[in-house]
Amino acid sequence: MLQTKKLILVVNDDGYLAQGIEVLAQAMKPLGDVIVVAPDDARSGSSCSISSTLPIHLRTISEEPGLKIIACSGTPADCVKLALEYACPRQPDMVVSGINHGDNASVSLHYSGTMGAALEACMKGLPAIGFSLRTHSQHCNFQPYLETVVRISKQVLEHGLPQDVCLNVNFPEVETLQGSRVCRMARGRWVAEWQPAQHPHGADFYWLAGQFSNLEPEAEDTDMWALDHGYASIVPIRLDMTSYETLSTLNFS
Amino acid sequence: MLQTKKLILVVNDDGYLAQGIEVLAQAMKPLGDVIVVAPDDARSGSSCSISSTLPIHLRTISEEPGLKIIACSGTPADCVKLALEYACPRQPDMVVSGINHGDNASVSLHYSGTMGAALEACMKGLPAIGFSLRTHSQHCNFQPYLETVVRISKQVLEHGLPQDVCLNVNFPEVETLQGSRVCRMARGRWVAEWQPAQHPHGADFYWLAGQFSNLEPEAEDTDMWALDHGYASIVPIRLDMTSYETLSTLNFS
């Protein structure tokens, strides 16, 4: 009986040259054929944005048995969209995004291009996972997380995910993980976000920086708590953002 | 007793010159002082993206009693962030976004810069509403919707919204609305999204286009159904994207 090898699409928002995506692509190779379609440059903070006014192009960077790498001029969500229609030889069995340099826990999810790509794959009905590491470095030791990355990916590849749900997986920067916890998004807020500066010619401008403030640091069932205590956090994320809890309480007639 | 006038921040993703934001700003004037902080050009499909690598600047376009207009070089979410820290004379009582040229119902919410700005305001703890019109035109008759826009805005200004919830309000292009419906996001999917083309020098590229496919056209409790039947749709949107329904069913240990 002919068994087609699984196909895994790997994307990110840091660009195809980032260390995190190279590590992720290599980790996926034992699980199936791997195709990387990633931005041609860093696109942090892309959220689920799409390119509505510029045409997008693809460029094949390298191809070897079981691993093809393609650079895309668009956003992370564009990468997924274009990969599915033009780059993948068949429908992928799973889409993994990352490993992002920087965490995407709590509300940072909303800004994340890593998770934008995962959400896009989820919108297309594919099992999707975003992986992110809480670090400020572009050169990290990803070794402590690979066993968990592969374990979660294998399980999703075999059993899928609930309809319209993808995973937001974050790692703390530690030598040894305490384990992993399925949890919820913490309530949080970015504060003091801008650093004013002056153009050499005198004009004011502002750099986005900011501090994250956890609004419920004691809540043990949150992703931030897991990360703060050395655990990987695994948050199931739903496409449907309707607030069902408040639906019946609202009346605007 | 001194009563401070309400302050309303108006944003969008079509840019400060768009007809939709001018109409919205004028509609808000009777409700309080209005400050517009909007992109200096069209930024459709921005989602909740932020500018992490470029500095942002603000430019005051005009100022009259009760209405100040500022152009911002960043994304819609940047506009909200920068408005709150540097442009607003005091904390706004409400943030309204739009009126977008094009609907943001169903999963289009995820790509929407209009809703990205509303989500950003919601993350900052402010009552926020995104307004969008299902149209392909840059020059529309917004008159049929203004009464509803003002009614919803007034109510939110007076009573606020539930914690971590903002509103996604969409209008069908009609001469007379059938009314408005509080509803949920429809399940939907964009398909056949790319239109291939050739650069004059021969290289392949792709324009993002696509068709929206409603996966549950018969569901009367959805935003797409409301729009398809001449109603304004009002969907409460929550910041917390955790899939609580599946939390206890997932196990990756």
CSV table of C-alpha atoms in Angstrom, one decimal, chain A:
chain,number,residue,atom,x,y,z
A,1,MET,CA,0.0,0.0,0.0
A,2,LEU,CA,1.4,3.4,-1.0
A,3,GLN,CA,1.6,5.7,2.0
A,4,THR,CA,2.2,9.4,1.1
A,5,LYS,CA,4.7,11.1,3.4
A,6,LYS,CA,3.2,13.8,5.7
A,7,LEU,CA,3.8,17.3,4.5
A,8,ILE,CA,4.6,20.0,7.0
A,9,LEU,CA,4.6,23.7,6.1
A,10,VAL,CA,6.9,25.8,8.3
A,11,VAL,CA,6.5,29.6,8.5
A,12,ASN,CA,7.5,32.4,10.8
A,13,ASP,CA,7.7,36.2,11.1
A,14,ASP,CA,11.4,36.6,11.7
A,15,GLY,CA,12.3,35.6,8.2
A,16,TYR,CA,13.7,32.5,6.5
A,17,LEU,CA,17.2,33.3,7.8
A,18,ALA,CA,16.3,33.3,11.5
A,19,GLN,CA,17.8,30.7,13.7
A,20,GLY,CA,14.4,29.8,15.1
A,21,ILE,CA,12.9,28.7,11.8
A,22,GLU,CA,16.0,26.7,10.8
A,23,VAL,CA,15.8,24.8,14.1
A,24,LEU,CA,12.1,24.2,13.7
A,25,ALA,CA,12.5,23.0,10.1
A,26,GLN,CA,15.2,20.5,11.1
A,27,ALA,CA,13.1,19.3,14.0
A,28,MET,CA,10.2,18.6,11.7
A,29,LYS,CA,12.2,16.6,9.1
A,30,PRO,CA,11.9,13.2,10.9
A,31,LEU,CA,8.1,13.8,10.8
A,32,GLY,CA,7.6,14.3,7.1
A,33,ASP,CA,8.5,16.3,4.1
A,34,VAL,CA,9.1,19.9,5.1
A,35,ILE,CA,8.5,23.1,3.1
A,36,VAL,CA,9.5,26.4,4.5
A,37,VAL,CA,7.7,29.5,3.1
A,38,ALA,CA,8.9,32.4,5.2
A,39,PRO,CA,9.3,36.2,4.9
A,40,ASP,CA,12.4,37.4,3.0
A,41,ASP,CA,13.2,39.7,6.0
A,42,ALA,CA,12.1,40.1,9.6
A,43,ARG,CA,8.5,41.1,10.1
A,44,SER,CA,7.9,41.1,13.8
A,45,GLY,CA,4.6,42.5,15.0
A,46,SER,CA,2.9,41.7,11.8
A,47,SER,CA,-0.2,40.2,13.5
A,48,CYS,CA,-2.5,38.7,10.9
A,49,SER,CA,-1.9,41.5,8.4
A,50,ILE,CA,-2.1,40.9,4.7
A,51,SER,CA,-0.7,42.7,1.6
A,52,SER,CA,-3.6,44.3,0.0
A,53,THR,CA,-1.9,46.9,-2.2
A,54,LEU,CA,1.5,45.3,-3.2
A,55,PRO,CA,2.0,42.2,-5.4
A,56,ILE,CA,3.9,39.4,-3.7
A,57,HIS,CA,6.7,37.2,-5.1
A,58,LEU,CA,8.3,33.9,-4.1
A,59,ARG,CA,12.0,32.9,-4.4
A,60,THR,CA,13.3,29.4,-4.0
A,61,ILE,CA,16.3,29.6,-1.7
A,62,SER,CA,17.3,25.9,-1.6
A,63,GLU,CA,15.9,22.4,-2.2
A,64,GLU,CA,17.2,19.1,-1.0
A,65,PRO,CA,15.3,15.8,-0.5
A,66,GLY,CA,12.6,16.4,2.2
A,67,LEU,CA,13.3,20.1,2.7
A,68,LYS,CA,12.5,23.0,0.4
A,69,ILE,CA,13.0,26.7,1.5
A,70,ILE,CA,11.2,29.5,-0.2
A,71,ALA,CA,11.4,33.2,0.7
A,72,CYS,CA,8.3,35.4,0.3
A,73,SER,CA,8.0,39.2,0.0
A,74,GLY,CA,4.8,39.3,2.0
A,75,THR,CA,3.6,39.1,5.6
A,76,PRO,CA,3.5,35.8,7.6
A,77,ALA,CA,-0.2,35.4,6.8
A,78,ASP,CA,0.6,36.0,3.1
A,79,CYS,CA,3.2,33.3,3.3
A,80,VAL,CA,0.6,30.7,4.4
A,81,LYS,CA,-1.9,31.8,1.8
A,82,LEU,CA,0.6,31.8,-1.0
A,83,ALA,CA,2.2,28.5,0.1
A,84,LEU,CA,-1.2,26.8,0.1
A,85,GLU,CA,-2.1,28.0,-3.4
A,86,TYR,CA,1.2,28.0,-5.2
A,87,ALA,CA,4.2,26.6,-3.3
A,88,CYS,CA,3.0,23.4,-1.6
A,89,PRO,CA,3.0,20.2,-3.9
A,90,ARG,CA,0.0,19.0,-1.9
A,91,GLN,CA,-2.2,20.1,1.0
A,92,PRO,CA,0.0,20.2,4.1
A,93,ASP,CA,-1.0,18.0,7.0
A,94,MET,CA,0.2,20.6,9.5
A,95,VAL,CA,1.5,24.1,9.7
A,96,VAL,CA,4.1,25.1,12.3
A,97,SER,CA,5.2,28.7,12.9
A,98,GLY,CA,8.3,29.9,14.6
A,99,ILE,CA,10.3,29.3,16.7
A,100,ASN,CA,9.8,33.0,17.4
A,101,HIS,CA,12.6,35.0,19.0
A,102,GLY,CA,10.5,36.6,21.7
A,103,ASP,CA,7.4,35.4,23.6
A,104,ASN,CA,3.8,35.7,22.3
A,105,ALA,CA,2.0,35.0,25.6
A,106,SER,CA,-1.0,37.0,26.9
A,107,VAL,CA,-2.1,39.9,24.7
A,108,SER,CA,1.1,39.8,22.7
A,109,LEU,CA,-0.7,37.2,20.8
A,110,HIS,CA,-2.6,39.9,19.1
A,111,TYR,CA,0.5,41.5,17.6
A,112,SER,CA,2.3,38.3,16.8
A,113,GLY,CA,3.1,37.5,13.2
A,114,THR,CA,4.0,34.0,14.3
A,115,MET,CA,0.5,33.5,15.6
A,116,GLY,CA,-0.9,35.5,12.6
A,117,ALA,CA,0.5,32.7,10.4
A,118,ALA,CA,-0.9,30.0,12.7
A,119,LEU,CA,-4.4,31.7,12.7
A,120,GLU,CA,-4.3,31.9,8.9
A,121,ALA,CA,-3.6,28.2,8.6
A,122,CYS,CA,-6.4,27.5,11.1
A,123,MET,CA,-8.7,29.6,9.0
A,124,LYS,CA,-7.8,27.3,6.1
A,125,GLY,CA,-8.9,24.3,8.2
A,126,LEU,CA,-5.3,23.0,8.9
A,127,PRO,CA,-3.9,22.0,12.2
A,128,ALA,CA,-1.5,24.8,13.2
A,129,ILE,CA,0.9,25.6,16.1
A,130,GLY,CA,2.9,28.7,16.8
A,131,PHE,CA,6.1,28.3,18.9
A,132,SER,CA,7.8,31.2,20.6
A,133,LEU,CA,10.7,31.5,23.0
A,134,ARG,CA,10.9,34.3,25.6
A,135,THR,CA,14.2,35.8,24.8
A,136,HIS,CA,15.7,39.0,23.5
A,137,SER,CA,18.5,37.3,21.6
A,138,GLN,CA,18.7,36.4,17.9
A,139,HIS,CA,21.1,33.6,18.8
A,140,CYS,CA,19.6,31.2,21.4
A,141,ASN,CA,20.0,27.7,22.6
A,142,PHE,CA,16.8,26.0,21.4
A,143,GLN,CA,18.0,22.6,22.6
A,144,PRO,CA,16.0,22.6,25.9
A,145,TYR,CA,12.7,22.9,23.9
A,146,LEU,CA,13.1,20.6,21.0
A,147,GLU,CA,11.8,17.5,22.7
A,148,THR,CA,8.6,19.4,23.6
A,149,VAL,CA,8.3,20.9,20.1
A,150,VAL,CA,8.5,17.5,18.5
A,151,ARG,CA,6.2,15.8,21.0
A,152,ILE,CA,3.4,18.4,20.5
A,153,SER,CA,3.9,18.5,16.8
A,154,LYS,CA,3.7,14.7,16.5
A,155,GLN,CA,0.6,14.6,18.5
A,156,VAL,CA,-1.1,17.3,16.4
A,157,LEU,CA,0.0,15.6,13.2
A,158,GLU,CA,-1.5,12.3,14.4
A,159,HIS,CA,-4.7,13.5,16.0
A,160,GLY,CA,-5.3,17.0,14.7
A,161,LEU,CA,-6.9,19.8,16.7
A,162,PRO,CA,-10.5,20.7,17.5
A,163,GLN,CA,-12.2,22.7,14.7
A,164,ASP,CA,-11.2,26.3,14.4
A,165,VAL,CA,-8.6,26.0,17.2
A,166,CYS,CA,-4.8,26.4,16.9
A,167,LEU,CA,-2.1,26.3,19.6
A,168,ASN,CA,0.0,29.1,21.0
A,169,VAL,CA,3.0,27.5,22.6
A,170,ASN,CA,5.6,29.6,24.5
A,171,PHE,CA,8.8,28.6,26.2
A,172,PRO,CA,10.7,30.3,29.0
A,173,GLU,CA,14.4,30.8,28.5
A,174,VAL,CA,15.7,28.0,30.9
A,175,GLU,CA,18.2,25.2,30.8
A,176,THR,CA,15.6,22.6,31.8
A,177,LEU,CA,11.9,23.0,31.4
A,178,GLN,CA,9.8,22.2,34.5
A,179,GLY,CA,7.2,20.6,32.1
A,180,SER,CA,4.4,22.0,30.0
A,181,ARG,CA,1.0,23.4,31.0
A,182,VAL,CA,-2.2,23.7,29.0
A,183,CYS,CA,-3.5,27.1,30.1
A,184,ARG,CA,-5.3,30.3,29.3
A,185,MET,CA,-4.1,33.7,28.1
A,186,ALA,CA,-3.2,35.9,31.0
A,187,ARG,CA,-4.8,39.4,31.2
A,188,GLY,CA,-2.1,41.9,30.5
A,189,ARG,CA,-1.3,45.2,29.1
A,190,TRP,CA,1.7,46.9,27.5
A,191,VAL,CA,2.5,50.3,29.1
A,192,ALA,CA,4.9,53.2,28.6
A,193,GLU,CA,5.2,52.1,25.0
A,194,TRP,CA,7.0,54.9,23.3
A,195,GLN,CA,10.5,56.3,23.5
A,196,PRO,CA,10.6,59.8,22.0
A,197,ALA,CA,13.7,60.7,19.9
A,198,GLN,CA,14.7,63.4,17.5
A,199,HIS,CA,15.5,63.2,13.8
A,200,PRO,CA,19.0,64.7,13.1
A,201,HIS,CA,17.1,67.5,11.4
A,202,GLY,CA,15.0,68.2,14.5
A,203,ALA,CA,11.7,66.4,13.9
A,204,ASP,CA,10.1,64.4,16.8
A,205,PHE,CA,9.6,60.8,16.3
A,206,TYR,CA,8.8,57.8,18.5
A,207,TRP,CA,10.2,54.3,18.9
A,208,LEU,CA,7.8,51.5,20.0
A,209,ALA,CA,9.3,49.8,23.1
A,210,GLY,CA,7.2,49.4,26.3
A,211,GLN,CA,6.9,47.1,29.3
A,212,PHE,CA,4.5,44.3,29.7
A,213,SER,CA,2.3,44.4,32.8
A,214,ASN,CA,0.7,41.2,33.9
A,215,LEU,CA,-2.7,42.1,35.4
A,216,GLU,CA,-3.1,38.8,37.2
A,217,PRO,CA,0.4,37.6,38.2
A,218,GLU,CA,-1.0,35.2,40.9
A,219,ALA,CA,-3.3,33.3,38.5
A,220,GLU,CA,-1.7,29.8,38.2
A,221,ASP,CA,-3.8,28.8,35.2
A,222,THR,CA,-2.3,31.4,32.8
A,223,ASP,CA,0.4,31.3,30.2
A,224,MET,CA,2.4,34.1,32.0
A,225,TRP,CA,2.4,32.1,35.2
A,226,ALA,CA,3.7,29.0,33.4
A,227,LEU,CA,6.5,30.9,31.7
A,228,ASP,CA,7.4,32.8,34.9
A,229,HIS,CA,7.7,29.4,36.7
A,230,GLY,CA,9.8,27.6,34.1
A,231,TYR,CA,7.0,25.7,32.2
A,232,ALA,CA,6.2,25.7,28.5
A,233,SER,CA,2.7,27.2,28.1
A,234,ILE,CA,0.2,25.7,25.6
A,235,VAL,CA,-2.9,27.9,25.0
A,236,PRO,CA,-5.6,26.7,22.6
A,237,ILE,CA,-6.6,29.7,20.6
A,238,ARG,CA,-10.0,30.0,18.8
A,239,LEU,CA,-10.8,31.8,15.6
A,240,ASP,CA,-14.2,32.8,16.8
A,241,MET,CA,-13.6,35.9,18.9
A,242,THR,CA,-17.3,36.4,19.7
A,243,SER,CA,-17.9,37.1,23.3
A,244,TYR,CA,-20.7,34.6,23.9
A,245,GLU,CA,-20.8,35.5,27.6
A,246,THR,CA,-22.0,39.0,26.8
A,247,LEU,CA,-24.1,38.4,23.7
A,248,SER,CA,-27.4,38.2,25.6
A,249,THR,CA,-26.6,41.2,27.8
A,250,LEU,CA,-26.2,43.7,24.9
A,251,ASN,CA,-29.0,45.6,23.5
A,252,PHE,CA,-28.6,48.5,21.1
A,253,SER,CA,-32.1,48.9,19.7
